[in-house]
Amino acid sequence: MARGVATRLSRVEPVAVRAVGALALASLAATVVLGLWFTPEDQVMGNLVRLLYVHPPVAWVAYLAFGVTAACSIAYLWPRTRSPFWDRLGAASAEIGVVFCALTLATGSIWGRPTWGVWWTWDARLTTTALLLALFAGYLAIRRVTVDPAARAKRSAVVALVAFADVPIVHMSVLWWRTLHQPPTVFRPGFGDPTLATPMAWTLLLAFCAFTLAYVWLLAHRYRVAVLEARMEGEGLELALAERRAEAGYGEGPGGIEGGAGSGGDGPGQAPVPVGAR
Amino acid sequence: MNGYVEAGYAVTLATLALYAGWVGRRRRALNRAVGGGGADRYTAEHR
């Protein structure tokens, strides 16, 4: 199944990826122009409301990216669908999610300073978001310390699922606890009556689409990097194995230490050949 | 307008541009390392 998904994805590349990239760029530019110059000011917040077209969409993409990582982790842990494809896609999405989560905290801090008078406060929403960033940074760290690809994929999938449990806590934190952060404007329980003027709502919708397209474009490219990294890792392993075989005497001919007939190695007189070269 | 608003937009767009640039550079470096010779080995093999 995963192989089929990968094959189908690869068939639509690179034209689809370029189209998504162009759409993302155009919609981001439109968001900036509309958000900075054409949308109205807010009666209470004034011009600061323009950060609305950046901060919530960026937070949404962080949720989405971590959600994709969690879904890929389930697909990897499920024996019927286990494939390196899900592991690589989940890791690629997590890295992008960390970037967007850091941006969520940065833009929130920039918005908080003039609104609340502080860059940071140990508010429930801010604290749980910082925890989310730390958890997925830990996920990326775990991927770097485990050498065996299968063990790494399994461990990181479990960590991703544990880390993702924080996402609903982050989202509901403004309803569960008394916080400085305002309650949800759009994704409120019941999805009823978003409290936005029409031009603001359309620009916000455009911003959500723009940042989502940027995420899809980044994911396609980051996934390619993950595939190439895996190949490098495999080639490095094969090279190391070939060197160890050479050190142990494989390939020295019939007179070698283990190179004689029936040794079960590379056969008499054969030089060590990387597996991928056969 | 408001320095905070411009700062928010600038930080977001600059971070995304830097990250996209890093991914692109890493991809090109890996393509060279696996013998792509500068061509996009991943794309070539998956066509």
PDB file of C-alpha atoms in Angstrom, chain A:
ATOM      1  CA  MET A   1       0.000   0.000   0.000  1.00  0.00           C
ATOM      2  CA  ALA A   2       2.741   2.425   1.005  1.00  0.00           C
ATOM      3  CA  ARG A   3       4.680   1.508  -2.128  1.00  0.00           C
ATOM      4  CA  GLY A   4       1.586   2.250  -4.184  1.00  0.00           C
ATOM      5  CA  VAL A   5       1.139   5.618  -2.493  1.00  0.00           C
ATOM      6  CA  ALA A   6       4.804   6.457  -3.085  1.00  0.00           C
ATOM      7  CA  THR A   7       4.557   5.425  -6.738  1.00  0.00           C
ATOM      8  CA  ARG A   8       1.412   7.458  -7.312  1.00  0.00           C
ATOM      9  CA  LEU A   9       3.001  10.459  -5.582  1.00  0.00           C
ATOM     10  CA  SER A  10       6.139  10.166  -7.679  1.00  0.00           C
ATOM     11  CA  ARG A  11       4.132  10.057 -10.936  1.00  0.00           C
ATOM     12  CA  VAL A  12       2.613  13.473 -10.335  1.00  0.00           C
ATOM     13  CA  GLU A  13       5.964  14.962  -9.491  1.00  0.00           C
ATOM     14  CA  PRO A  14       7.582  17.295 -10.287  1.00  0.00           C
ATOM     15  CA  VAL A  15       4.858  19.231 -12.135  1.00  0.00           C
ATOM     16  CA  ALA A  16       2.395  19.070  -9.238  1.00  0.00           C
ATOM     17  CA  VAL A  17       5.035  20.123  -6.723  1.00  0.00           C
ATOM     18  CA  ARG A  18       5.984  23.108  -8.867  1.00  0.00           C
ATOM     19  CA  ALA A  19       2.328  24.044  -9.268  1.00  0.00           C
ATOM     20  CA  VAL A  20       1.779  23.827  -5.511  1.00  0.00           C
ATOM     21  CA  GLY A  21       4.906  25.930  -4.938  1.00  0.00           C
ATOM     22  CA  ALA A  22       3.738  28.598  -7.377  1.00  0.00           C
ATOM     23  CA  LEU A  23       0.261  28.639  -5.818  1.00  0.00           C
ATOM     24  CA  ALA A  24       1.751  28.872  -2.333  1.00  0.00           C
ATOM     25  CA  LEU A  25       3.969  31.778  -3.338  1.00  0.00           C
ATOM     26  CA  ALA A  26       1.124  33.647  -5.052  1.00  0.00           C
ATOM     27  CA  SER A  27      -1.328  33.108  -2.195  1.00  0.00           C
ATOM     28  CA  LEU A  28       1.281  34.092   0.416  1.00  0.00           C
ATOM     29  CA  ALA A  29       1.978  37.300  -1.509  1.00  0.00           C
ATOM     30  CA  ALA A  30      -1.764  38.012  -1.720  1.00  0.00           C
ATOM     31  CA  THR A  31      -2.123  37.347   2.007  1.00  0.00           C
ATOM     32  CA  VAL A  32       0.655  39.833   2.812  1.00  0.00           C
ATOM     33  CA  VAL A  33      -0.816  42.527   0.548  1.00  0.00           C
ATOM     34  CA  LEU A  34      -4.395  42.060   1.788  1.00  0.00           C
ATOM     35  CA  GLY A  35      -3.353  41.574   5.402  1.00  0.00           C
ATOM     36  CA  LEU A  36      -1.092  44.617   5.586  1.00  0.00           C
ATOM     37  CA  TRP A  37      -2.922  47.143   3.412  1.00  0.00           C
ATOM     38  CA  PHE A  38      -6.457  46.211   2.420  1.00  0.00           C
ATOM     39  CA  THR A  39      -8.184  44.677   5.439  1.00  0.00           C
ATOM     40  CA  PRO A  40      -9.789  46.984   7.996  1.00  0.00           C
ATOM     41  CA  GLU A  41      -8.399  47.776  11.417  1.00  0.00           C
ATOM     42  CA  ASP A  42     -10.001  46.288  14.494  1.00  0.00           C
ATOM     43  CA  GLN A  43     -12.000  48.575  16.792  1.00  0.00           C
ATOM     44  CA  VAL A  44     -10.141  47.347  19.880  1.00  0.00           C
ATOM     45  CA  MET A  45      -6.741  46.146  18.657  1.00  0.00           C
ATOM     46  CA  GLY A  46      -6.251  48.570  15.769  1.00  0.00           C
ATOM     47  CA  ASN A  47      -3.526  47.547  13.336  1.00  0.00           C
ATOM     48  CA  LEU A  48      -2.355  44.707  15.571  1.00  0.00           C
ATOM     49  CA  VAL A  49      -5.255  42.624  14.261  1.00  0.00           C
ATOM     50  CA  ARG A  50      -3.242  42.202  11.045  1.00  0.00           C
ATOM     51  CA  LEU A  51      -1.181  39.567  12.875  1.00  0.00           C
ATOM     52  CA  LEU A  52      -4.357  37.485  12.733  1.00  0.00           C
ATOM     53  CA  TYR A  53      -3.481  36.578   9.125  1.00  0.00           C
ATOM     54  CA  VAL A  54      -0.156  35.082  10.213  1.00  0.00           C
ATOM     55  CA  HIS A  55      -0.361  33.706  13.744  1.00  0.00           C
ATOM     56  CA  PRO A  56      -3.436  31.381  13.596  1.00  0.00           C
ATOM     57  CA  PRO A  57      -2.601  29.966  10.104  1.00  0.00           C
ATOM     58  CA  VAL A  58       0.942  29.196  11.232  1.00  0.00           C
ATOM     59  CA  ALA A  59      -0.413  27.482  14.367  1.00  0.00           C
ATOM     60  CA  TRP A  60      -2.870  25.498  12.197  1.00  0.00           C
ATOM     61  CA  VAL A  61      -0.020  24.231  10.003  1.00  0.00           C
ATOM     62  CA  ALA A  62       1.901  23.148  13.117  1.00  0.00           C
ATOM     63  CA  TYR A  63      -1.184  21.139  14.220  1.00  0.00           C
ATOM     64  CA  LEU A  64      -1.563  19.720  10.701  1.00  0.00           C
ATOM     65  CA  ALA A  65       2.098  18.750  10.409  1.00  0.00           C
ATOM     66  CA  PHE A  66       2.098  17.003  13.769  1.00  0.00           C
ATOM     67  CA  GLY A  67      -1.206  15.323  12.855  1.00  0.00           C
ATOM     68  CA  VAL A  68       0.366  13.967   9.652  1.00  0.00           C
ATOM     69  CA  THR A  69       3.325  12.719  11.704  1.00  0.00           C
ATOM     70  CA  ALA A  70       0.959  10.959  14.119  1.00  0.00           C
ATOM     71  CA  ALA A  71      -1.017   9.375  11.252  1.00  0.00           C
ATOM     72  CA  CYS A  72       2.213   8.207   9.582  1.00  0.00           C
ATOM     73  CA  SER A  73       3.387   6.797  12.929  1.00  0.00           C
ATOM     74  CA  ILE A  74       0.182   4.754  13.262  1.00  0.00           C
ATOM     75  CA  ALA A  75       0.620   3.518   9.677  1.00  0.00           C
ATOM     76  CA  TYR A  76       4.196   2.504  10.482  1.00  0.00           C
ATOM     77  CA  LEU A  77       3.341   0.765  13.749  1.00  0.00           C
ATOM     78  CA  TRP A  78       0.428  -1.123  12.151  1.00  0.00           C
ATOM     79  CA  PRO A  79       2.045  -4.355  10.834  1.00  0.00           C
ATOM     80  CA  ARG A  80      -0.049  -4.470   7.634  1.00  0.00           C
ATOM     81  CA  THR A  81       0.991  -0.997   6.519  1.00  0.00           C
ATOM     82  CA  ARG A  82       4.545  -0.903   7.918  1.00  0.00           C
ATOM     83  CA  SER A  83       6.879   0.724   5.427  1.00  0.00           C
ATOM     84  CA  PRO A  84       9.864   3.126   5.488  1.00  0.00           C
ATOM     85  CA  PHE A  85       7.671   5.471   3.423  1.00  0.00           C
ATOM     86  CA  TRP A  86       5.514   6.299   6.455  1.00  0.00           C
ATOM     87  CA  ASP A  87       8.570   6.724   8.670  1.00  0.00           C
ATOM     88  CA  ARG A  88      10.210   9.168   6.270  1.00  0.00           C
ATOM     89  CA  LEU A  89       7.036  11.101   5.569  1.00  0.00           C
ATOM     90  CA  GLY A  90       6.291  11.393   9.299  1.00  0.00           C
ATOM     91  CA  ALA A  91       9.809  12.603  10.065  1.00  0.00           C
ATOM     92  CA  ALA A  92       9.693  15.147   7.233  1.00  0.00           C
ATOM     93  CA  SER A  93       6.350  16.461   8.478  1.00  0.00           C
ATOM     94  CA  ALA A  94       7.585  16.653  12.086  1.00  0.00           C
ATOM     95  CA  GLU A  95      10.556  18.809  11.107  1.00  0.00           C
ATOM     96  CA  ILE A  96       8.293  21.233   9.241  1.00  0.00           C
ATOM     97  CA  GLY A  97       5.910  21.159  12.218  1.00  0.00           C
ATOM     98  CA  VAL A  98       8.740  22.180  14.549  1.00  0.00           C
ATOM     99  CA  VAL A  99       9.536  25.164  12.307  1.00  0.00           C
ATOM    100  CA  PHE A 100       5.874  26.234  12.264  1.00  0.00           C
ATOM    101  CA  CYS A 101       5.468  25.626  16.007  1.00  0.00           C
ATOM    102  CA  ALA A 102       8.499  27.858  16.690  1.00  0.00           C
ATOM    103  CA  LEU A 103       6.950  30.462  14.381  1.00  0.00           C
ATOM    104  CA  THR A 104       3.679  30.188  16.312  1.00  0.00           C
ATOM    105  CA  LEU A 105       5.501  31.020  19.535  1.00  0.00           C
ATOM    106  CA  ALA A 106       7.509  33.821  17.880  1.00  0.00           C
ATOM    107  CA  THR A 107       4.522  35.529  16.242  1.00  0.00           C
ATOM    108  CA  GLY A 108       2.450  35.035  19.394  1.00  0.00           C
ATOM    109  CA  SER A 109       5.186  36.682  21.420  1.00  0.00           C
ATOM    110  CA  ILE A 110       5.348  39.605  18.972  1.00  0.00           C
ATOM    111  CA  TRP A 111       1.560  39.977  19.272  1.00  0.00           C
ATOM    112  CA  GLY A 112       1.612  39.534  23.063  1.00  0.00           C
ATOM    113  CA  ARG A 113       4.114  42.325  23.786  1.00  0.00           C
ATOM    114  CA  PRO A 114       1.899  45.263  22.696  1.00  0.00           C
ATOM    115  CA  THR A 115      -1.338  43.528  23.763  1.00  0.00           C
ATOM    116  CA  TRP A 116      -0.446  42.050  27.145  1.00  0.00           C
ATOM    117  CA  GLY A 117       2.670  44.117  27.884  1.00  0.00           C
ATOM    118  CA  VAL A 118       4.956  41.068  28.060  1.00  0.00           C
ATOM    119  CA  TRP A 119       6.866  38.970  25.510  1.00  0.00           C
ATOM    120  CA  TRP A 120       6.167  35.791  27.446  1.00  0.00           C
ATOM    121  CA  THR A 121       4.007  34.602  30.317  1.00  0.00           C
ATOM    122  CA  TRP A 122       3.421  31.132  31.753  1.00  0.00           C
ATOM    123  CA  ASP A 123      -0.099  31.089  30.406  1.00  0.00           C
ATOM    124  CA  ALA A 124      -1.697  27.675  29.738  1.00  0.00           C
ATOM    125  CA  ARG A 125      -1.817  28.137  25.927  1.00  0.00           C
ATOM    126  CA  LEU A 126       1.758  29.402  25.719  1.00  0.00           C
ATOM    127  CA  THR A 127       3.134  26.780  28.086  1.00  0.00           C
ATOM    128  CA  THR A 128       1.444  23.831  26.369  1.00  0.00           C
ATOM    129  CA  THR A 129       2.608  25.142  22.969  1.00  0.00           C
ATOM    130  CA  ALA A 130       6.189  25.415  24.248  1.00  0.00           C
ATOM    131  CA  LEU A 131       5.842  21.872  25.575  1.00  0.00           C
ATOM    132  CA  LEU A 132       4.632  20.727  22.138  1.00  0.00           C
ATOM    133  CA  LEU A 133       7.708  22.282  20.532  1.00  0.00           C
ATOM    134  CA  ALA A 134       9.976  20.566  23.084  1.00  0.00           C
ATOM    135  CA  LEU A 135       8.271  17.197  22.559  1.00  0.00           C
ATOM    136  CA  PHE A 136       8.671  17.226  18.790  1.00  0.00           C
ATOM    137  CA  ALA A 137      12.226  18.580  19.086  1.00  0.00           C
ATOM    138  CA  GLY A 138      12.799  15.490  21.248  1.00  0.00           C
ATOM    139  CA  TYR A 139      11.265  13.356  18.479  1.00  0.00           C
ATOM    140  CA  LEU A 140      13.803  14.763  16.010  1.00  0.00           C
ATOM    141  CA  ALA A 141      16.617  14.241  18.538  1.00  0.00           C
ATOM    142  CA  ILE A 142      15.634  10.584  19.046  1.00  0.00           C
ATOM    143  CA  ARG A 143      15.818  10.042  15.305  1.00  0.00           C
ATOM    144  CA  ARG A 144      19.422  11.246  15.378  1.00  0.00           C
ATOM    145  CA  VAL A 145      20.661   9.087  18.251  1.00  0.00           C
ATOM    146  CA  THR A 146      19.296   5.721  17.063  1.00  0.00           C
ATOM    147  CA  VAL A 147      21.418   4.108  14.338  1.00  0.00           C
ATOM    148  CA  ASP A 148      19.337   1.061  13.340  1.00  0.00           C
ATOM    149  CA  PRO A 149      16.647   2.303  10.885  1.00  0.00           C
ATOM    150  CA  ALA A 150      13.953  -0.161  12.027  1.00  0.00           C
ATOM    151  CA  ALA A 151      14.486   0.550  15.747  1.00  0.00           C
ATOM    152  CA  ARG A 152      14.619   4.276  15.040  1.00  0.00           C
ATOM    153  CA  ALA A 153      11.373   4.195  13.084  1.00  0.00           C
ATOM    154  CA  LYS A 154       9.558   2.220  15.786  1.00  0.00           C
ATOM    155  CA  ARG A 155      10.799   4.297  18.724  1.00  0.00           C
ATOM    156  CA  SER A 156      10.190   7.615  17.016  1.00  0.00           C
ATOM    157  CA  ALA A 157       6.681   6.521  15.977  1.00  0.00           C
ATOM    158  CA  VAL A 158       5.810   5.821  19.623  1.00  0.00           C
ATOM    159  CA  VAL A 159       7.327   9.160  20.693  1.00  0.00           C
ATOM    160  CA  ALA A 160       5.345  10.971  17.972  1.00  0.00           C
ATOM    161  CA  LEU A 161       2.060   9.521  19.219  1.00  0.00           C
ATOM    162  CA  VAL A 162       2.863  10.519  22.812  1.00  0.00           C
ATOM    163  CA  ALA A 163       3.875  14.013  21.670  1.00  0.00           C
ATOM    164  CA  PHE A 164       0.751  14.425  19.540  1.00  0.00           C
ATOM    165  CA  ALA A 165      -1.415  13.922  22.635  1.00  0.00           C
ATOM    166  CA  ASP A 166      -0.420  17.493  23.539  1.00  0.00           C
ATOM    167  CA  VAL A 167      -2.088  18.982  20.420  1.00  0.00           C
ATOM    168  CA  PRO A 168      -5.715  18.730  21.667  1.00  0.00           C
ATOM    169  CA  ILE A 169      -4.532  19.988  25.063  1.00  0.00           C
ATOM    170  CA  VAL A 170      -2.967  23.046  23.377  1.00  0.00           C
ATOM    171  CA  HIS A 171      -6.141  23.736  21.416  1.00  0.00           C
ATOM    172  CA  MET A 172      -8.525  23.315  24.343  1.00  0.00           C
ATOM    173  CA  SER A 173      -6.258  25.017  26.903  1.00  0.00           C
ATOM    174  CA  VAL A 174      -7.989  28.382  26.412  1.00  0.00           C
ATOM    175  CA  LEU A 175     -11.327  26.776  27.303  1.00  0.00           C
ATOM    176  CA  TRP A 176     -10.155  24.454  30.089  1.00  0.00           C
ATOM    177  CA  TRP A 177      -8.146  27.060  32.036  1.00  0.00           C
ATOM    178  CA  ARG A 178      -8.375  30.801  32.655  1.00  0.00           C
ATOM    179  CA  THR A 179      -5.819  32.251  30.274  1.00  0.00           C
ATOM    180  CA  LEU A 180      -4.614  35.569  28.900  1.00  0.00           C
ATOM    181  CA  HIS A 181      -4.921  34.116  25.423  1.00  0.00           C
ATOM    182  CA  GLN A 182      -8.263  34.723  23.746  1.00  0.00           C
ATOM    183  CA  PRO A 183     -10.573  31.761  23.001  1.00  0.00           C
ATOM    184  CA  PRO A 184     -10.628  30.338  19.439  1.00  0.00           C
ATOM    185  CA  THR A 185     -11.862  32.748  16.765  1.00  0.00           C
ATOM    186  CA  VAL A 186     -12.566  30.230  14.016  1.00  0.00           C
ATOM    187  CA  PHE A 187     -12.055  26.660  15.229  1.00  0.00           C
ATOM    188  CA  ARG A 188     -14.370  26.980  18.190  1.00  0.00           C
ATOM    189  CA  PRO A 189     -16.441  24.059  19.457  1.00  0.00           C
ATOM    190  CA  GLY A 190     -19.458  23.722  17.181  1.00  0.00           C
ATOM    191  CA  PHE A 191     -17.808  25.902  14.488  1.00  0.00           C
ATOM    192  CA  GLY A 192     -20.576  28.409  14.972  1.00  0.00           C
ATOM    193  CA  ASP A 193     -20.511  32.124  14.274  1.00  0.00           C
ATOM    194  CA  PRO A 194     -16.882  33.122  13.768  1.00  0.00           C
ATOM    195  CA  THR A 195     -16.559  36.612  15.203  1.00  0.00           C
ATOM    196  CA  LEU A 196     -14.984  38.243  12.158  1.00  0.00           C
ATOM    197  CA  ALA A 197     -15.989  40.865   9.607  1.00  0.00           C
ATOM    198  CA  THR A 198     -16.348  39.485   6.066  1.00  0.00           C
ATOM    199  CA  PRO A 199     -13.132  40.969   4.517  1.00  0.00           C
ATOM    200  CA  MET A 200     -11.182  39.740   7.519  1.00  0.00           C
ATOM    201  CA  ALA A 201     -12.735  36.264   7.300  1.00  0.00           C
ATOM    202  CA  TRP A 202     -11.909  35.906   3.568  1.00  0.00           C
ATOM    203  CA  THR A 203      -8.335  37.103   4.074  1.00  0.00           C
ATOM    204  CA  LEU A 204      -7.954  34.701   6.984  1.00  0.00           C
ATOM    205  CA  LEU A 205      -9.275  31.852   4.821  1.00  0.00           C
ATOM    206  CA  LEU A 206      -6.775  32.805   2.097  1.00  0.00           C
ATOM    207  CA  ALA A 207      -3.984  32.836   4.698  1.00  0.00           C
ATOM    208  CA  PHE A 208      -4.953  29.360   5.933  1.00  0.00           C
ATOM    209  CA  CYS A 209      -4.856  28.056   2.325  1.00  0.00           C
ATOM    210  CA  ALA A 210      -1.548  29.835   1.581  1.00  0.00           C
ATOM    211  CA  PHE A 211       0.295  28.434   4.587  1.00  0.00           C
ATOM    212  CA  THR A 212      -1.201  24.967   4.024  1.00  0.00           C
ATOM    213  CA  LEU A 213       0.044  25.012   0.415  1.00  0.00           C
ATOM    214  CA  ALA A 214       3.470  26.135   1.651  1.00  0.00           C
ATOM    215  CA  TYR A 215       3.446  23.164   4.046  1.00  0.00           C
ATOM    216  CA  VAL A 216       2.557  20.707   1.253  1.00  0.00           C
ATOM    217  CA  TRP A 217       5.322  22.126  -0.952  1.00  0.00           C
ATOM    218  CA  LEU A 218       7.888  21.956   1.848  1.00  0.00           C
ATOM    219  CA  LEU A 219       6.778  18.418   2.724  1.00  0.00           C
ATOM    220  CA  ALA A 220       7.287  17.207  -0.863  1.00  0.00           C
ATOM    221  CA  HIS A 221      10.826  18.592  -0.894  1.00  0.00           C
ATOM    222  CA  ARG A 222      11.692  17.471   2.631  1.00  0.00           C
ATOM    223  CA  TYR A 223      10.453  13.952   1.820  1.00  0.00           C
ATOM    224  CA  ARG A 224      12.827  13.814  -1.154  1.00  0.00           C
ATOM    225  CA  VAL A 225      15.670  14.806   1.179  1.00  0.00           C
ATOM    226  CA  ALA A 226      14.636  11.995   3.564  1.00  0.00           C
ATOM    227  CA  VAL A 227      14.786   9.457   0.710  1.00  0.00           C
ATOM    228  CA  LEU A 228      18.239  10.660  -0.307  1.00  0.00           C
ATOM    229  CA  GLU A 229      19.427  10.603   3.325  1.00  0.00           C
ATOM    230  CA  ALA A 230      18.222   6.996   3.639  1.00  0.00           C
ATOM    231  CA  ARG A 231      20.109   6.075   0.505  1.00  0.00           C
ATOM    232  CA  MET A 232      23.277   7.736   1.814  1.00  0.00           C
ATOM    233  CA  GLU A 233      22.818   5.892   5.082  1.00  0.00           C
ATOM    234  CA  GLY A 234      22.433   2.581   3.215  1.00  0.00           C
ATOM    235  CA  GLU A 235      25.455   3.220   1.015  1.00  0.00           C
ATOM    236  CA  GLY A 236      27.498   4.225   4.048  1.00  0.00           C
ATOM    237  CA  LEU A 237      26.517   0.967   5.773  1.00  0.00           C
ATOM    238  CA  GLU A 238      27.409  -1.096   2.728  1.00  0.00           C
ATOM    239  CA  LEU A 239      30.758   0.664   2.467  1.00  0.00           C
ATOM    240  CA  ALA A 240      31.459   0.006   6.158  1.00  0.00           C
ATOM    241  CA  LEU A 241      30.522  -3.688   5.701  1.00  0.00           C
ATOM    242  CA  ALA A 242      32.815  -3.966   2.684  1.00  0.00           C
ATOM    243  CA  GLU A 243      35.670  -2.408   4.680  1.00  0.00           C
ATOM    244  CA  ARG A 244      35.078  -4.801   7.583  1.00  0.00           C
ATOM    245  CA  ARG A 245      35.048  -7.768   5.190  1.00  0.00           C
ATOM    246  CA  ALA A 246      38.313  -6.555   3.672  1.00  0.00           C
ATOM    247  CA  GLU A 247      39.831  -6.165   7.151  1.00  0.00           C
ATOM    248  CA  ALA A 248      38.680  -9.682   8.114  1.00  0.00           C
ATOM    249  CA  GLY A 249      40.355 -11.156   5.065  1.00  0.00           C
ATOM    250  CA  TYR A 250      37.432 -11.702   2.709  1.00  0.00           C
ATOM    251  CA  GLY A 251      38.511 -11.354  -0.894  1.00  0.00           C
ATOM    252  CA  GLU A 252      42.135 -12.409  -0.353  1.00  0.00           C
ATOM    253  CA  GLY A 253      41.664 -15.467  -2.508  1.00  0.00           C
ATOM    254  CA  PRO A 254      41.925 -19.136  -1.495  1.00  0.00           C
ATOM    255  CA  GLY A 255      44.797 -18.360   0.826  1.00  0.00           C
ATOM    256  CA  GLY A 256      42.864 -15.721   2.732  1.00  0.00           C
ATOM    257  CA  ILE A 257      41.743 -16.109   6.290  1.00  0.00           C
ATOM    258  CA  GLU A 258      38.077 -16.753   5.497  1.00  0.00           C
ATOM    259  CA  GLY A 259      38.086 -16.586   1.749  1.00  0.00           C
ATOM    260  CA  GLY A 260      38.368 -20.315   1.018  1.00  0.00           C
ATOM    261  CA  ALA A 261      35.732 -22.496  -0.603  1.00  0.00           C
ATOM    262  CA  GLY A 262      32.768 -23.133   1.634  1.00  0.00           C
ATOM    263  CA  SER A 263      33.398 -20.148   3.807  1.00  0.00           C
ATOM    264  CA  GLY A 264      29.915 -18.843   3.003  1.00  0.00           C
ATOM    265  CA  GLY A 265      31.314 -15.391   2.349  1.00  0.00           C
ATOM    266  CA  ASP A 266      31.863 -13.766  -1.004  1.00  0.00           C
ATOM    267  CA  GLY A 267      33.445 -16.893  -2.451  1.00  0.00           C
ATOM    268  CA  PRO A 268      37.065 -17.637  -3.165  1.00  0.00           C
ATOM    269  CA  GLY A 269      38.997 -14.928  -4.815  1.00  0.00           C
ATOM    270  CA  GLN A 270      36.132 -12.443  -4.969  1.00  0.00           C
ATOM    271  CA  ALA A 271      36.778  -8.902  -3.966  1.00  0.00           C
ATOM    272  CA  PRO A 272      34.280  -7.421  -1.511  1.00  0.00           C
ATOM    273  CA  VAL A 273      31.472  -5.899  -3.495  1.00  0.00           C
ATOM    274  CA  PRO A 274      28.868  -3.630  -1.951  1.00  0.00           C
ATOM    275  CA  VAL A 275      25.444  -5.245  -1.986  1.00  0.00           C
ATOM    276  CA  GLY A 276      23.938  -2.446  -4.014  1.00  0.00           C
ATOM    277  CA  ALA A 277      26.491  -2.928  -6.799  1.00  0.00           C
ATOM    278  CA  ARG A 278      25.291  -6.442  -7.652  1.00  0.00           C
TER     279      ARG A 278
END
